CSV table of C-alpha atoms in Angstrom, one decimal:
chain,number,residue,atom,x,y,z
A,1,UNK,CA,92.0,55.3,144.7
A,2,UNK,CA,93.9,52.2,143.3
A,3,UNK,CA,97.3,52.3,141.2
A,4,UNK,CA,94.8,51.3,138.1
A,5,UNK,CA,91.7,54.1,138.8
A,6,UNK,CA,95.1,56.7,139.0
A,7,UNK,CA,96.1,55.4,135.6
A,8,UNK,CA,93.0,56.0,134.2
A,9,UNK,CA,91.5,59.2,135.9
A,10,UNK,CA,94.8,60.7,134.9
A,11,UNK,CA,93.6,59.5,131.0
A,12,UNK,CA,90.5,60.9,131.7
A,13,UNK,CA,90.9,64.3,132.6
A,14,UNK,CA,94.0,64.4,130.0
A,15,UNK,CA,91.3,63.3,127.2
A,16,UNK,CA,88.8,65.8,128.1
A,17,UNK,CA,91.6,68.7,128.3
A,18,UNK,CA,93.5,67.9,125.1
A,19,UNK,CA,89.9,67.1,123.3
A,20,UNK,CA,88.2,70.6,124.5
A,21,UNK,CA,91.2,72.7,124.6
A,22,UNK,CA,94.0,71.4,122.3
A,23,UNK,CA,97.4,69.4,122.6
A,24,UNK,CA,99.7,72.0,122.5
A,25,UNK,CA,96.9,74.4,124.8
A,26,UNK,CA,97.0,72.0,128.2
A,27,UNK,CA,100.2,71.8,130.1
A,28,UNK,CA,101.2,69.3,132.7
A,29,UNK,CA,99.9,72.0,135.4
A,30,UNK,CA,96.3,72.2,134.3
A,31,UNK,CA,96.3,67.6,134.0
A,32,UNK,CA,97.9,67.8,137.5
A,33,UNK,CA,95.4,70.4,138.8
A,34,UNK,CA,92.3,68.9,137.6
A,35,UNK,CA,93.2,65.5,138.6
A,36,UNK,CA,93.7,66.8,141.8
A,37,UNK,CA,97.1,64.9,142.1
A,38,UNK,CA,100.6,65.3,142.6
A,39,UNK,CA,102.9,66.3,139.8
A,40,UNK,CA,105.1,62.9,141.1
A,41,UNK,CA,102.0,61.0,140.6
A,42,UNK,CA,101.8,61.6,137.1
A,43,UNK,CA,105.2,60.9,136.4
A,44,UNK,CA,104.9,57.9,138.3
A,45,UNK,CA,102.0,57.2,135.0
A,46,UNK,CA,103.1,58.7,132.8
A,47,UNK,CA,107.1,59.5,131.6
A,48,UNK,CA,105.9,62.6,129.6
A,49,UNK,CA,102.9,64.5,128.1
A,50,UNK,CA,103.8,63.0,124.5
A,51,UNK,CA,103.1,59.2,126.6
A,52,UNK,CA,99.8,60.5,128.3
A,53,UNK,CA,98.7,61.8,124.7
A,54,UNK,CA,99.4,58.3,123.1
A,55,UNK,CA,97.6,57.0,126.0
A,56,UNK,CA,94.6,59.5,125.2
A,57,UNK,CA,94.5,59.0,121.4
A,58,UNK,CA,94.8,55.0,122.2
A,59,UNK,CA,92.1,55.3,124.4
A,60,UNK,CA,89.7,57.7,122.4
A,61,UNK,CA,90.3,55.0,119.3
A,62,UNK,CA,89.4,51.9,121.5
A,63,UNK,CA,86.2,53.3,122.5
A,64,UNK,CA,85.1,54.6,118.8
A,65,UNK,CA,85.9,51.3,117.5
A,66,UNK,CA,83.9,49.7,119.8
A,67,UNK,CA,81.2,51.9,119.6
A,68,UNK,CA,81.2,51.8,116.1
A,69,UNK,CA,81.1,47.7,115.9
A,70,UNK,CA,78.1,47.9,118.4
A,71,UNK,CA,76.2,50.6,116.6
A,72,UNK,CA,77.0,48.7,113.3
A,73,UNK,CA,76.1,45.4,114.9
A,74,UNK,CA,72.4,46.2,115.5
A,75,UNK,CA,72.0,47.7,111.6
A,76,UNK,CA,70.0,45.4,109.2
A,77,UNK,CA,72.6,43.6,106.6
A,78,UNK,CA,73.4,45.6,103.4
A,79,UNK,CA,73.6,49.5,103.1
A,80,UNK,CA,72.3,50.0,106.9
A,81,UNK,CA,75.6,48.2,107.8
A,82,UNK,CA,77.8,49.3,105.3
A,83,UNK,CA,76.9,53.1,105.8
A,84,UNK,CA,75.8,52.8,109.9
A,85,UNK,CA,79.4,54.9,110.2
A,86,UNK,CA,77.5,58.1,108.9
A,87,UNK,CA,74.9,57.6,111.2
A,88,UNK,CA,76.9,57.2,114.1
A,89,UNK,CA,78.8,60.2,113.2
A,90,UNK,CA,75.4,62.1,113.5
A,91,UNK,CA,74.6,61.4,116.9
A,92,UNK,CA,78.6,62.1,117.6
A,93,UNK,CA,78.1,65.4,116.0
A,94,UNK,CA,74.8,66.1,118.3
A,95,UNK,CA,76.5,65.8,121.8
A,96,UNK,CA,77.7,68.4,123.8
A,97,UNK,CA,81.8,69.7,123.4
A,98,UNK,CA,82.0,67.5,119.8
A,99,UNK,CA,85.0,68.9,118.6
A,100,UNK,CA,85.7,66.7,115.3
A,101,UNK,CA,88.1,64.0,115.2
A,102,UNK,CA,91.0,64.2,118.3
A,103,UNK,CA,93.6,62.3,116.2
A,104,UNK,CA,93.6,65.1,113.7
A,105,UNK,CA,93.2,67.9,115.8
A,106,UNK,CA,96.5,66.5,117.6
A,107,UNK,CA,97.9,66.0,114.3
A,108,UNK,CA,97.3,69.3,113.6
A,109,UNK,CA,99.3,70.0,116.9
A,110,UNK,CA,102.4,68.2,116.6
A,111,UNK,CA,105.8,69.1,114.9
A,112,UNK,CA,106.1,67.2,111.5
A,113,UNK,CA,109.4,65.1,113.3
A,114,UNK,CA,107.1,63.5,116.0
A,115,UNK,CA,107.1,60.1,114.4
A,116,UNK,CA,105.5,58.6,117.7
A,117,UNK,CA,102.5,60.4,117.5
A,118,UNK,CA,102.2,60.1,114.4
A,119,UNK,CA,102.4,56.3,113.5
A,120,UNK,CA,99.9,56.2,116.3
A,121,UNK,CA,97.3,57.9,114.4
A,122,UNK,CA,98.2,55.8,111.2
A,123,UNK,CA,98.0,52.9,112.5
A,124,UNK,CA,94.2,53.8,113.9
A,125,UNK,CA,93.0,55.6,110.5
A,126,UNK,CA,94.5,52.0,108.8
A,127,UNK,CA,92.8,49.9,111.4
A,128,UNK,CA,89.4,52.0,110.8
A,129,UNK,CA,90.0,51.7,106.6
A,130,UNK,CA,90.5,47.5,107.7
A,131,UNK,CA,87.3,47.7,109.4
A,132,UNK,CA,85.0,49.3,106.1
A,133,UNK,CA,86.7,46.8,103.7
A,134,UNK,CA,85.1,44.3,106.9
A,135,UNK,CA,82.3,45.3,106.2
A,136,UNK,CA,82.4,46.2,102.3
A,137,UNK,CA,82.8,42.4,101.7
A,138,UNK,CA,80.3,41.1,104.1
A,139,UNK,CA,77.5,43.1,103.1
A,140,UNK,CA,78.5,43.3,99.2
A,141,UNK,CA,78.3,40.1,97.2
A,142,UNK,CA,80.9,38.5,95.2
A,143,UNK,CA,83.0,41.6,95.2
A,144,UNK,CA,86.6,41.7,94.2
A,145,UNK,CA,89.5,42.3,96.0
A,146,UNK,CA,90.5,45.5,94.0
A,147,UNK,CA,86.4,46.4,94.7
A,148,UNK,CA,86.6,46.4,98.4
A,149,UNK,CA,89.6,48.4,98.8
A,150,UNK,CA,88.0,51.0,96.2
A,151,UNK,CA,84.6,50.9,97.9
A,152,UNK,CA,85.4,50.9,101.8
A,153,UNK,CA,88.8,53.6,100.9
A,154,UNK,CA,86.1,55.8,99.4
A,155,UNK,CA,83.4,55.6,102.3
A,156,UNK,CA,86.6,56.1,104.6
A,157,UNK,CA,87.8,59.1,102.5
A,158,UNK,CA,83.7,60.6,102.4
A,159,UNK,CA,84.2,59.6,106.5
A,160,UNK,CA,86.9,61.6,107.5
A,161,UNK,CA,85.8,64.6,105.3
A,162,UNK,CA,82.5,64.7,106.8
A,163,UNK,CA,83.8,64.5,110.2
A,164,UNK,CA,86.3,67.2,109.7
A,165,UNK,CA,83.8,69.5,107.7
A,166,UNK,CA,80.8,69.3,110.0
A,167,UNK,CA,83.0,70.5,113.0
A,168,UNK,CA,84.1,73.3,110.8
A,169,UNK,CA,80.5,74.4,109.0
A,170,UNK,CA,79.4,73.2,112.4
A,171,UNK,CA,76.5,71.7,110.7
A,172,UNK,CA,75.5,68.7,109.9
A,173,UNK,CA,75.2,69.0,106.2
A,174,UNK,CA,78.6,67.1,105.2
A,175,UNK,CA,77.4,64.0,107.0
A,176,UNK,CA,74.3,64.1,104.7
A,177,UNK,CA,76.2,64.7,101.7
A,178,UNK,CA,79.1,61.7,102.6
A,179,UNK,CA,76.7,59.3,103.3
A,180,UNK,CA,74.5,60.0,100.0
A,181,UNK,CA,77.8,59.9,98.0
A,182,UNK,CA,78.7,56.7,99.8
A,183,UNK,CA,75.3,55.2,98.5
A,184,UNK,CA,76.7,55.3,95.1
A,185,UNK,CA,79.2,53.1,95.9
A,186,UNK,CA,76.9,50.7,97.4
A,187,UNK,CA,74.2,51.1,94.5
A,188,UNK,CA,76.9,51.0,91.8
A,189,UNK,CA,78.2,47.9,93.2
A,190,UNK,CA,75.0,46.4,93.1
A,191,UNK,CA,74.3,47.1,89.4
A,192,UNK,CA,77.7,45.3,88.7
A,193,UNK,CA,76.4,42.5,89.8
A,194,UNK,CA,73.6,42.4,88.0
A,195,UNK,CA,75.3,43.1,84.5
């Protein structure tokens, strides 16, 4: 196995651990025994756990984002598009081992002084929010400034409820009730517009 498939099969089964069993729940040992490598290997990767679980939360956030502008990509224009995160979030919640949202649950995990971790996560909630207010102003017309941030913070607030709340109901009844409150958004929006 290459220098590059060791980097990222130690990712791998780091990400599957600290999604399944918790941060603060897989040590070095378990990584190192299901990678079936050497404890000098991964600290040849990775300098210490807190690295490999940037390197987890960076990757888990790459591939939703992507996923996400795929999924969205193939919605008709309008409220398909501008509410296609719901939906997605329903098919997320349907596979095996979902366990919510890994940023949070690692949030959850980490001292308040970890500022590392931390600013990670921020800066992937932030880059999510960017994304909505994306798509709030191409698929709402002649809305405001001041409109998209209100409209795309409130479909990312409804978001990250639903997600948090259908892991812990484990239902799927929050994702039905964020995405009909996000219609109102889009509906009231559109009324605006015609006044």
């Amino acid at each position: 196995m290459g220098t590059r498939n060791v980097h990222q099969h130690i990712i791998d089964t780091a990400s599957d651990l600290f999604y399944l069993q918790g941060y603060n729940a897989t040590g070095i040992n378990s990584i190192i025994a299901k990678s079936q490598i050497a404890k000098a290997t991964l600290y040849h990767h990775f300098k210490s756990k807190e690295e490999l679980c940037i390197a987890y939360l960076n990757q888990k956030h790459h591939d939703f984002m992507e996923n996400l502008k795929t999924f969205i990509d193939k919605k008709d224009v309008g409220e398909p598009k501008l509410l296609g995160i719901f939906d997605l979030l329903r098919l997320r919640y349907r596979e095996e081992n979902f366990q919510g949202c890994w940023a949070i649950k690692t949030l959850g995990e980490i001292p308040p002084n970890n500022k590392n971790i931390l600013s990670v996560i921020q800066a992937q909630k932030k880059e999510l929010l960017l994304y909505l207010g994306e798509l709030v102003a191409e698929n709402i017309t002649n809305v405001s400034k001041a409109e998209i941030e209100s409209i795309s913070g409130g479909i990312y607030l409804l978001y990250e409820s639903a997600l948090t709340e259908c892991h812990l109901y484990k239902n799927d009844w929050p994702i039905h009730l964020a995405k009909n409150s996000s219609r109102s958004f889009y509906e009231k929006s559109r009324l605006l517009k015609m006044d």
